[in-house]
Short mmCIF file of C-alpha atoms in Angstrom, two decimals:
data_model
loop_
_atom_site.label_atom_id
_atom_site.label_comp_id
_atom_site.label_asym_id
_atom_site.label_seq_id
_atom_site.Cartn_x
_atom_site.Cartn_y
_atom_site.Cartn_z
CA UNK A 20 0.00 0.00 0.00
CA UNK A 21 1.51 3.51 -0.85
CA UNK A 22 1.97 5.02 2.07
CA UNK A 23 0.66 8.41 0.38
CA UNK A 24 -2.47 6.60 0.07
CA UNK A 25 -5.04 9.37 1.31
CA UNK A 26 -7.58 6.33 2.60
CA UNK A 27 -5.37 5.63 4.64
CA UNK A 28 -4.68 9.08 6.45
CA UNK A 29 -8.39 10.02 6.33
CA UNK A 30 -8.76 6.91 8.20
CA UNK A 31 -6.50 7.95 10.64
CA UNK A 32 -7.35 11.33 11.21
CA UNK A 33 -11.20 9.79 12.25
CA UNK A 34 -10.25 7.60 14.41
CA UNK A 35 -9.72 9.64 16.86
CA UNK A 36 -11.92 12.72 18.42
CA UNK A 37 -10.50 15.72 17.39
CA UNK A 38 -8.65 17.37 20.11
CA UNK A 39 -6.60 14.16 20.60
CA UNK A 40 -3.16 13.89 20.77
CA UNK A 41 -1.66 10.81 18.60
CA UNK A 42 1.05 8.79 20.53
CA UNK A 43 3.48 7.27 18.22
CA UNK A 44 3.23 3.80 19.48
CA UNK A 45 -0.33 3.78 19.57
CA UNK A 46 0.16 4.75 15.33
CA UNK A 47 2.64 1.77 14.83
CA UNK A 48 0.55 -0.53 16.76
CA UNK A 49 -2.08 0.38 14.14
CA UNK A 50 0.09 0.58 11.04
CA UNK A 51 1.64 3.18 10.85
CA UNK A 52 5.14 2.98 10.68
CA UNK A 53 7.47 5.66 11.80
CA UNK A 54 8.32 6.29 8.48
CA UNK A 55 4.68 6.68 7.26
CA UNK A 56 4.62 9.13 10.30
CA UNK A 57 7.43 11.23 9.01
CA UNK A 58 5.59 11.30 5.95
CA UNK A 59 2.40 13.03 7.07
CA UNK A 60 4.39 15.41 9.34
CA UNK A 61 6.43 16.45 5.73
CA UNK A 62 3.05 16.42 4.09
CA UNK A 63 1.43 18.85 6.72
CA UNK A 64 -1.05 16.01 7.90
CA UNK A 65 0.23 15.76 11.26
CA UNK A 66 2.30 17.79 13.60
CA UNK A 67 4.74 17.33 16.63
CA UNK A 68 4.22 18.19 20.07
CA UNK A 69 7.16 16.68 21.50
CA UNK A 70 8.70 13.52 21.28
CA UNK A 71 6.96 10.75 20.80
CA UNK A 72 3.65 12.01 19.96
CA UNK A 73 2.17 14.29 17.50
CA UNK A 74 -2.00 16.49 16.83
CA UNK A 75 -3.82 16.99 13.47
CA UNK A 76 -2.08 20.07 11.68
CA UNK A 77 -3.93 23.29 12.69
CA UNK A 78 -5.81 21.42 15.24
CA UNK A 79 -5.37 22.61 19.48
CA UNK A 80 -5.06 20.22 21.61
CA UNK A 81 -5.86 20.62 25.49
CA UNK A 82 -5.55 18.72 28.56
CA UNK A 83 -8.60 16.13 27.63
CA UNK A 84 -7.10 15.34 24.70
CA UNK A 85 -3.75 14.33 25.89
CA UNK A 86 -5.56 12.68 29.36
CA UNK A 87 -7.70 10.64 26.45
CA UNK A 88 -4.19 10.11 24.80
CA UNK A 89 -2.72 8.50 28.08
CA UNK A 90 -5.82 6.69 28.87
CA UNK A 91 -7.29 5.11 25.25
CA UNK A 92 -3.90 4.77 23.60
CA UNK A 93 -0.94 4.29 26.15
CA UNK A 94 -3.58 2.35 28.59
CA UNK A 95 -2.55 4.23 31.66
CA UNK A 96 -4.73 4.10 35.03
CA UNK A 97 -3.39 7.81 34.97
CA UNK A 98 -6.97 10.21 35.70
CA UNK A 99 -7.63 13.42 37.48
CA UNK A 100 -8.33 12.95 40.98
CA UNK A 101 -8.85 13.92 44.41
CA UNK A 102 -10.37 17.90 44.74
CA UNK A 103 -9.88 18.44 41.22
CA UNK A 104 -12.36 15.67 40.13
CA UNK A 105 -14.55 16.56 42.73
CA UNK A 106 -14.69 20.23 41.28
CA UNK A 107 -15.17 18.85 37.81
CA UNK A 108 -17.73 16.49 39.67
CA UNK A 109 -19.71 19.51 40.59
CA UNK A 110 -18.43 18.60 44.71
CA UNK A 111 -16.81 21.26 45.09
CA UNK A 112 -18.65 24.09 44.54
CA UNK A 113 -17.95 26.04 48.11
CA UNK A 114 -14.56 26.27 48.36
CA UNK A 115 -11.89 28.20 46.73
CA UNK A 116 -9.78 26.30 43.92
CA UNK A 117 -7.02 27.19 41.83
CA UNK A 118 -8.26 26.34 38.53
CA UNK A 119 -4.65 26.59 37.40
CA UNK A 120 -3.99 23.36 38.33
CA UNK A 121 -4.96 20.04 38.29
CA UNK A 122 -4.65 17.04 40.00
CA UNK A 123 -3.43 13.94 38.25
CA UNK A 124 -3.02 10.19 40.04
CA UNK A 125 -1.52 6.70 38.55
CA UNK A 126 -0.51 3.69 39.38
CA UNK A 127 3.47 3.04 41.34
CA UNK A 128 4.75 1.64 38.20
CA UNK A 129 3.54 4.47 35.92
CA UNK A 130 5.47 7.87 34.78
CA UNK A 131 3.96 10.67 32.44
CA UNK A 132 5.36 10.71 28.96
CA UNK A 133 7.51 12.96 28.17
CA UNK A 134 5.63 14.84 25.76
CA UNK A 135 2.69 14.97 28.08
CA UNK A 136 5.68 16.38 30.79
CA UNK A 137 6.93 19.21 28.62
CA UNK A 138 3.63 19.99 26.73
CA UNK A 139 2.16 23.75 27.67
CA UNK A 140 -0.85 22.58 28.78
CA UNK A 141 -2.24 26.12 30.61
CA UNK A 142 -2.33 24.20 33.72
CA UNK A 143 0.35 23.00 36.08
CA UNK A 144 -0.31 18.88 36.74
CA UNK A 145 0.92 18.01 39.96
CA UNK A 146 1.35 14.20 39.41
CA UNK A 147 0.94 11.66 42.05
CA UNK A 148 1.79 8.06 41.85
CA UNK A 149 0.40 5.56 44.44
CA UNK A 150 -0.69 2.16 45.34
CA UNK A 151 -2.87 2.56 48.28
CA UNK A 152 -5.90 1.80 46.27
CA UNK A 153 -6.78 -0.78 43.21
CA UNK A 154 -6.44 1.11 39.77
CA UNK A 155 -10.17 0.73 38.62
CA UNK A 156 -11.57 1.24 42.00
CA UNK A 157 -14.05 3.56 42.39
CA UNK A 158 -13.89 5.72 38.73
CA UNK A 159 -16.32 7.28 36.67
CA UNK A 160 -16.57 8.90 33.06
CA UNK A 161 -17.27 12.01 32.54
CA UNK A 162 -18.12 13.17 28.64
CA UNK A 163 -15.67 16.61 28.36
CA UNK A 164 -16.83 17.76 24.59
CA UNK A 165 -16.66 14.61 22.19
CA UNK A 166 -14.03 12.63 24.36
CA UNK A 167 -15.31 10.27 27.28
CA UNK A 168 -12.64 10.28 30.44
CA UNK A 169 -12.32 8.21 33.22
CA UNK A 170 -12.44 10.27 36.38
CA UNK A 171 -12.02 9.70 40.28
CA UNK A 172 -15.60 9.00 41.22
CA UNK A 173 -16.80 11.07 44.45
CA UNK A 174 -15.43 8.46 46.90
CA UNK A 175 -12.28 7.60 45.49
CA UNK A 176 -11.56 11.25 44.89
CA UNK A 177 -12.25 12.15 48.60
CA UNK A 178 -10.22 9.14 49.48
CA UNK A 179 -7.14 10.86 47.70
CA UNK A 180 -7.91 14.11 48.71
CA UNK A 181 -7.33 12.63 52.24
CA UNK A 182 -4.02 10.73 51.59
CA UNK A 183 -2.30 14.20 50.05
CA UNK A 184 -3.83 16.08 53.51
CA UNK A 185 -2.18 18.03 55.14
CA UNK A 186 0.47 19.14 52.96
CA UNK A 187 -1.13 19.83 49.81
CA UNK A 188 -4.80 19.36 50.58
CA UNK A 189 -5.86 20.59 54.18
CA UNK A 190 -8.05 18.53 56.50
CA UNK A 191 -10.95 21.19 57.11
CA UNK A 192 -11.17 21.55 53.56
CA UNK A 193 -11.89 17.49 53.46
CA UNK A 194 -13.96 17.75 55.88
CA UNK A 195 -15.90 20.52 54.40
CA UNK A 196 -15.77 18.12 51.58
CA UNK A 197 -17.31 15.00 52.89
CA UNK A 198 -19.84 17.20 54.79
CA UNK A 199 -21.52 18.03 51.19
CA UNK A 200 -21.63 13.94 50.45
CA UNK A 201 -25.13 13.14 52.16
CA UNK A 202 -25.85 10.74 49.02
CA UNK A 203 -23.11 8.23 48.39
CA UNK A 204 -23.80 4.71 48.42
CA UNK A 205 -22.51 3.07 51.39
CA UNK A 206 -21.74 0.07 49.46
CA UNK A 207 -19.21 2.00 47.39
CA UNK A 208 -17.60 3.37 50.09
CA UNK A 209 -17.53 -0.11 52.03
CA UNK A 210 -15.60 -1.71 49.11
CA UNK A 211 -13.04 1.41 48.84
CA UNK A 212 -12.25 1.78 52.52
CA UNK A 213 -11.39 -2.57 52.47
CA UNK A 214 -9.39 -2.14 49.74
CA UNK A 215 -7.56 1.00 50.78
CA UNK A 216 -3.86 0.13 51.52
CA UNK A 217 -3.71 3.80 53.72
CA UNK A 218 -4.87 3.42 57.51
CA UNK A 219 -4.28 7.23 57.90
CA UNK A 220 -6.80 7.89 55.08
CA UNK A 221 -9.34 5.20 55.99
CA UNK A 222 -9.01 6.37 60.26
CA UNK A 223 -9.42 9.94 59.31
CA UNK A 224 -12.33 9.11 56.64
CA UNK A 225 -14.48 7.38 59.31
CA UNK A 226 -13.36 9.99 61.96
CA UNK A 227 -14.99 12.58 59.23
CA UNK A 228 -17.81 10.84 58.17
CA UNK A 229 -18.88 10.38 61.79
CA UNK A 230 -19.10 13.65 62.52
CA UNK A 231 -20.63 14.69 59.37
CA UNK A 232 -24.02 12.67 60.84
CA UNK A 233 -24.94 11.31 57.01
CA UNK A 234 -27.02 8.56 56.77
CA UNK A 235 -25.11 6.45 54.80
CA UNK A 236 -22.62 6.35 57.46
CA UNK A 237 -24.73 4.12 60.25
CA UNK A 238 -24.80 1.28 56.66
CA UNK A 239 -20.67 0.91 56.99
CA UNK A 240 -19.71 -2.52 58.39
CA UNK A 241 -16.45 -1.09 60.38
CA UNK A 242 -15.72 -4.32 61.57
CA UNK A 243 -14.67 -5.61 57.83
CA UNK A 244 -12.22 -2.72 57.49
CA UNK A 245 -8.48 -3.05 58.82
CA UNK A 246 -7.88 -0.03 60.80
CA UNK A 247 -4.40 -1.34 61.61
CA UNK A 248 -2.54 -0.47 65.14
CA UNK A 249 -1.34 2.11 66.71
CA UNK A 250 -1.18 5.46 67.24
CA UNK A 251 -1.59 8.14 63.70
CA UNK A 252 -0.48 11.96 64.15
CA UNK A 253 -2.21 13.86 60.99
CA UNK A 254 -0.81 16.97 62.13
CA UNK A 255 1.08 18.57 65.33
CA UNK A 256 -0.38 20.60 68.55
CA UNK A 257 -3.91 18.72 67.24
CA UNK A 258 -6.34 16.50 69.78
CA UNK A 259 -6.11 13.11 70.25
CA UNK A 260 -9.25 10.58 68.93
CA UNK A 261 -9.03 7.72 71.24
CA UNK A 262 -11.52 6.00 69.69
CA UNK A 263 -9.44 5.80 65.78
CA UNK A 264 -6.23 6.87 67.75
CA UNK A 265 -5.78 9.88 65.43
CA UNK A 266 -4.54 13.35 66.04
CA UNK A 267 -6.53 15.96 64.13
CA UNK A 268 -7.09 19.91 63.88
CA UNK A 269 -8.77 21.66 66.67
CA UNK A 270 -11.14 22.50 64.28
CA UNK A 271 -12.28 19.64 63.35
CA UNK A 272 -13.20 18.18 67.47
CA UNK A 273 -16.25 20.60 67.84
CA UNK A 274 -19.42 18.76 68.01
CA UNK A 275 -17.62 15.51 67.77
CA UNK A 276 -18.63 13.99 71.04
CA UNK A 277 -18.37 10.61 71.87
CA UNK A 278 -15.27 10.06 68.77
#
């Protein structure tokens, strides 16, 4: 086949919702060769936005488009979590964000490419990798123009928001958080908190959720999740839980009688 062969290209350039960015391993894995790449770069098909991956020629790409990239292409577990998915969840109405950045989680094993790295996105990534929870656990998609994305769902995303507190996210602002979640299903949040590898995030969740009185709280089988042993300090000069042998903000013990 001629690798000028304009079925071929139109093919390619529909394949894909516009916006995307093309990785070039996903292209070889589908036939086109590096060469044939070069090709439609010379041709003005195609155009490079770093190393390794490359847009439709006068097309913009954003941040959805290389997130769909990473996710549909390079099969990453990497999504936008924690208080950013929340916000674009519509949970996070109240409080004050940055909208300048946004946060992004993945598995132990996995790095950003380093196009995606070096790309000007408008928006600073701060990139997280972790293992303290199973990779498909607890997502949702979310339909961002013509691209579908896998989000943090509400409980995995509070769950995050918890393991990055108190240095990047603070612990009244999960609380505040969690306060607005009177409706999530206590099943969900049953199957996240026993598969959570964190016993700071799953002590100070329950703490939280307590004292936020919801209803879906009194439904959580606390007996099936390991709360591990000893003694957790989520911050200094705080107040001491006995009963999920935390330390917390001062803030955060009014009206929490009998935790």
């Amino acid at each position: 086949m001629s690798t000028n062969n304009p079925t071929k290209i139109n093919y390619l350039l529909n394949s894909q919702p516009s916006g995307t960015v093309f990785t070039s391993s996903w292209l070889v894995k589908n036939g086109y060769s590096l060469d044939l790449q070069q090709r439609y770069k010379r041709s003005q098909w195609l155009t490079s936005i770093g190393t390794g991956a490359v847009k439709r020629t006068g097309e913009e790409v954003g941040i959805e488009g290389g997130l769909y990239a990473l996710q549909n292409q390079l099969n990453l577990s990497v999504h936008i979590g924690g208080v950013s998915a929340l916000a674009r969840l519509g949970r996070a109405q109240y409080l004050e964000l940055d909208s300048k950045q946004l946060y992004f989680f993945g598995s132990l094993t996995e790095s950003l490419p380093k196009w995606f790295k070096d790309y000007q996105w408008g928006v600073k990534i701060n990139y997280h990798t972790t293992g303290f929870l199973p990779p498909d656990l607890g997502m949702t998609e979310i339909k961002t123009g013509n691209m579908t994305l896998k989000y943090s769902g509400p409980v995995r995303a509070i769950l995050e928001c918890l393991y990055l507190a108190p240095v990047e996210v603070s612990l009244m602002e999960c609380y505040e958080l969690l306060e607005g979640m009177s409706n999530l299903r206590p099943n969900t949040v049953q199957e996240l908190l026993e598969s959570c590898g964190s016993v700071k995030v799953k002590r100070a969740f329950l703490f939280m959720a307590e004292k936020t009185g919801h209803a879906w709280v009194k439904h959580i089988v606390k007996d099936k999740i390991d709360l591990g042993s000893g003694k957790r300090s989520l911050v200094t000069n705080g107040v001491y839980v006995p009963k999920y042998g935390i330390t917390v903000p001062k803030e955060l013990i009014s009206n929490a009688a009998g935790l």
